[in-house]
Short mmCIF file of N, CA and C in Angstrom, two decimals:
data_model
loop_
_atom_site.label_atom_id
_atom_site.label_comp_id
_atom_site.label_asym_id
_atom_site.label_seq_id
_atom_site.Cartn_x
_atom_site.Cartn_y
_atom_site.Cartn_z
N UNK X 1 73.05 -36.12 -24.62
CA UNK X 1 73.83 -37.32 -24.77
C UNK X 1 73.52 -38.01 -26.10
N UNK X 2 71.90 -37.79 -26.49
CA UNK X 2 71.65 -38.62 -27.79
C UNK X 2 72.53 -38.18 -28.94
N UNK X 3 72.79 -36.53 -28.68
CA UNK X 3 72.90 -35.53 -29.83
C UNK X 3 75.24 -36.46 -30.17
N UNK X 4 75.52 -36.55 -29.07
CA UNK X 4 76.79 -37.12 -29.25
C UNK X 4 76.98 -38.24 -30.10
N UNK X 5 75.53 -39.12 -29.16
CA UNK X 5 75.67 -40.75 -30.45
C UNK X 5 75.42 -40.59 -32.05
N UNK X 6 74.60 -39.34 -32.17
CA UNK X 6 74.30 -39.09 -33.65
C UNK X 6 75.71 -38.69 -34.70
N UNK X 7 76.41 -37.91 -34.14
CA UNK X 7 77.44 -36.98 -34.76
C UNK X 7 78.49 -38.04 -34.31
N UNK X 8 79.03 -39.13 -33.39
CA UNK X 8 79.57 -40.25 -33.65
C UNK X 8 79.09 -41.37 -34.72
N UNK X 9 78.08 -41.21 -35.34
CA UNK X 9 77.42 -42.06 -35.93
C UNK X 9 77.56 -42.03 -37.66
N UNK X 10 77.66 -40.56 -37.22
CA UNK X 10 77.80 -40.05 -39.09
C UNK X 10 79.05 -40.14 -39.26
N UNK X 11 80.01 -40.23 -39.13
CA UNK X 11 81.77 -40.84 -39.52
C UNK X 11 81.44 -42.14 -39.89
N UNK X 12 81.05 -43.04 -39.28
CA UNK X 12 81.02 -44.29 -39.69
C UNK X 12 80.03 -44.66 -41.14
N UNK X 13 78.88 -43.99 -40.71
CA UNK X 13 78.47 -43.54 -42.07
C UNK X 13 79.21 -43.26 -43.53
N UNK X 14 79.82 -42.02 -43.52
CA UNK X 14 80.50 -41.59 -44.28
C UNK X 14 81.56 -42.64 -44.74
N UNK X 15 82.10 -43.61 -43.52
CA UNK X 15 83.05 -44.57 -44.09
C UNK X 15 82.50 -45.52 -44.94
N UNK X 16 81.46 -45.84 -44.18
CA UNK X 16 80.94 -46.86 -45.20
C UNK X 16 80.52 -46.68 -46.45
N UNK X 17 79.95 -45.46 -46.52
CA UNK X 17 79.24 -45.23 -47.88
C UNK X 17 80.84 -44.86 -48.81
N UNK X 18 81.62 -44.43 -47.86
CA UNK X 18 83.00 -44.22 -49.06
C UNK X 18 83.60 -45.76 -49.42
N UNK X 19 83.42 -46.59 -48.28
CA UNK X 19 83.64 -48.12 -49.27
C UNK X 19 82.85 -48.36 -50.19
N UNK X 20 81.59 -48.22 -50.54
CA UNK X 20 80.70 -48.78 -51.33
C UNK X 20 80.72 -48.03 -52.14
N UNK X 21 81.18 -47.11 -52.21
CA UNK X 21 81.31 -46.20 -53.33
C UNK X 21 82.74 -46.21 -54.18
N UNK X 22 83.67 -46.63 -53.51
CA UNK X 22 84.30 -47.73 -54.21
C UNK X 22 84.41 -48.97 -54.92
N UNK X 23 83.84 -49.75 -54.25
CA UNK X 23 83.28 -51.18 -54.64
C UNK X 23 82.64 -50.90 -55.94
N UNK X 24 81.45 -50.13 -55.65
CA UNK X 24 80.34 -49.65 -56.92
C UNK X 24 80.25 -48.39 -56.74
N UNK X 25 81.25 -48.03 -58.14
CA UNK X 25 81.57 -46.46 -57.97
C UNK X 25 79.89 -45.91 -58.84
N UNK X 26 79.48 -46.83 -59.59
CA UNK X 26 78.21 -46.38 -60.73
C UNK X 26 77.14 -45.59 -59.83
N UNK X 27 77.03 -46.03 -58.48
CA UNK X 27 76.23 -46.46 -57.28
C UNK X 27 76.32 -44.96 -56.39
N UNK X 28 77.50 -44.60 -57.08
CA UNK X 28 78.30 -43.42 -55.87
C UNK X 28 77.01 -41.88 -55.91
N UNK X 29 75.94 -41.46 -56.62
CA UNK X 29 75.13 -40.60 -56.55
C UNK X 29 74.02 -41.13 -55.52
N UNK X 30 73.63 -42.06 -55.21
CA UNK X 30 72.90 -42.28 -54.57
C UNK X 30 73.04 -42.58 -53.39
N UNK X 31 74.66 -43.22 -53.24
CA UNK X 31 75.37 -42.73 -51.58
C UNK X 31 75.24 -41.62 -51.33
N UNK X 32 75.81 -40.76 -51.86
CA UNK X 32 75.70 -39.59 -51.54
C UNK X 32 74.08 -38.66 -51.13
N UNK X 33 73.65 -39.36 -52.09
CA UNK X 33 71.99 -38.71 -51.91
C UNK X 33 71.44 -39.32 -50.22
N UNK X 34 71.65 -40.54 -50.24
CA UNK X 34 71.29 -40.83 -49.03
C UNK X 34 71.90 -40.44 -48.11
N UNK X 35 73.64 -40.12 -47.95
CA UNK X 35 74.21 -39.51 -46.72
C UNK X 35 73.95 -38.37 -46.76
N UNK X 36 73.52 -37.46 -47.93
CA UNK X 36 72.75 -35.80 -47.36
C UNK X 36 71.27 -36.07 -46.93
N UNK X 37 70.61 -36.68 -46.83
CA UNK X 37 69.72 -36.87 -46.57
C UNK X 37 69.42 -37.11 -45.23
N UNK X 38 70.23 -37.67 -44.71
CA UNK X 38 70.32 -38.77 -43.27
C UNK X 38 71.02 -37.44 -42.37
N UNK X 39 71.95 -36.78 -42.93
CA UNK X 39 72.79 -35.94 -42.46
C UNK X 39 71.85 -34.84 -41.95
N UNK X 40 71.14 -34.42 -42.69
CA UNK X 40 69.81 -33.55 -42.52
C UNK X 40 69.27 -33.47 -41.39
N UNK X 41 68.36 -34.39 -41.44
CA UNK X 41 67.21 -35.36 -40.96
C UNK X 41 68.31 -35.49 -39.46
N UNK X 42 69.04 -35.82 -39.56
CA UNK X 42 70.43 -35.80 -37.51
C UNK X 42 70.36 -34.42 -37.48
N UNK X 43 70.77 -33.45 -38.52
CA UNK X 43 71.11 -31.59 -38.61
C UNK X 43 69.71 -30.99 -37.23
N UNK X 44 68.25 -31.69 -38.19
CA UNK X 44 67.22 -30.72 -38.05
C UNK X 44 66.93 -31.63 -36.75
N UNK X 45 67.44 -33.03 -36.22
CA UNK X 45 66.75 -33.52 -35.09
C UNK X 45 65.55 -34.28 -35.61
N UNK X 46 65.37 -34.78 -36.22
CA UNK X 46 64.20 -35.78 -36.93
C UNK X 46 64.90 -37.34 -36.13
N UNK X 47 66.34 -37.04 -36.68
CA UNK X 47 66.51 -38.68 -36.23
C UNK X 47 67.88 -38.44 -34.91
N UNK X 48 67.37 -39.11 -34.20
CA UNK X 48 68.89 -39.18 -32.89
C UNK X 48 69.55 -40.34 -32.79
#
């Protein structure tokens, strides 16, 4: 059940970091660095 809230969790993610990466496009490598990161870290089960 946790594994559902995670993979519902990363869309919203992704939205947000695609607003802010609009807002502050300069900013947009380090969204990204952090949503592969986070994405991972849910992948390998580190975070639920």
């Amino acid at each position: 059940m946790t594994l559902n809230l995670s993979f519902k969790l990363l869309p919203i993610l992704a939205l947000a970091l695609g607003i802010a990466s609009l807002v502050a496009p300069r900013f947009l490598n380090v969204f990204v660095a952090i949503f592969l990161i986070v994405y991972a870290l849910v992948g390998y089960g580190f975070i639920r």
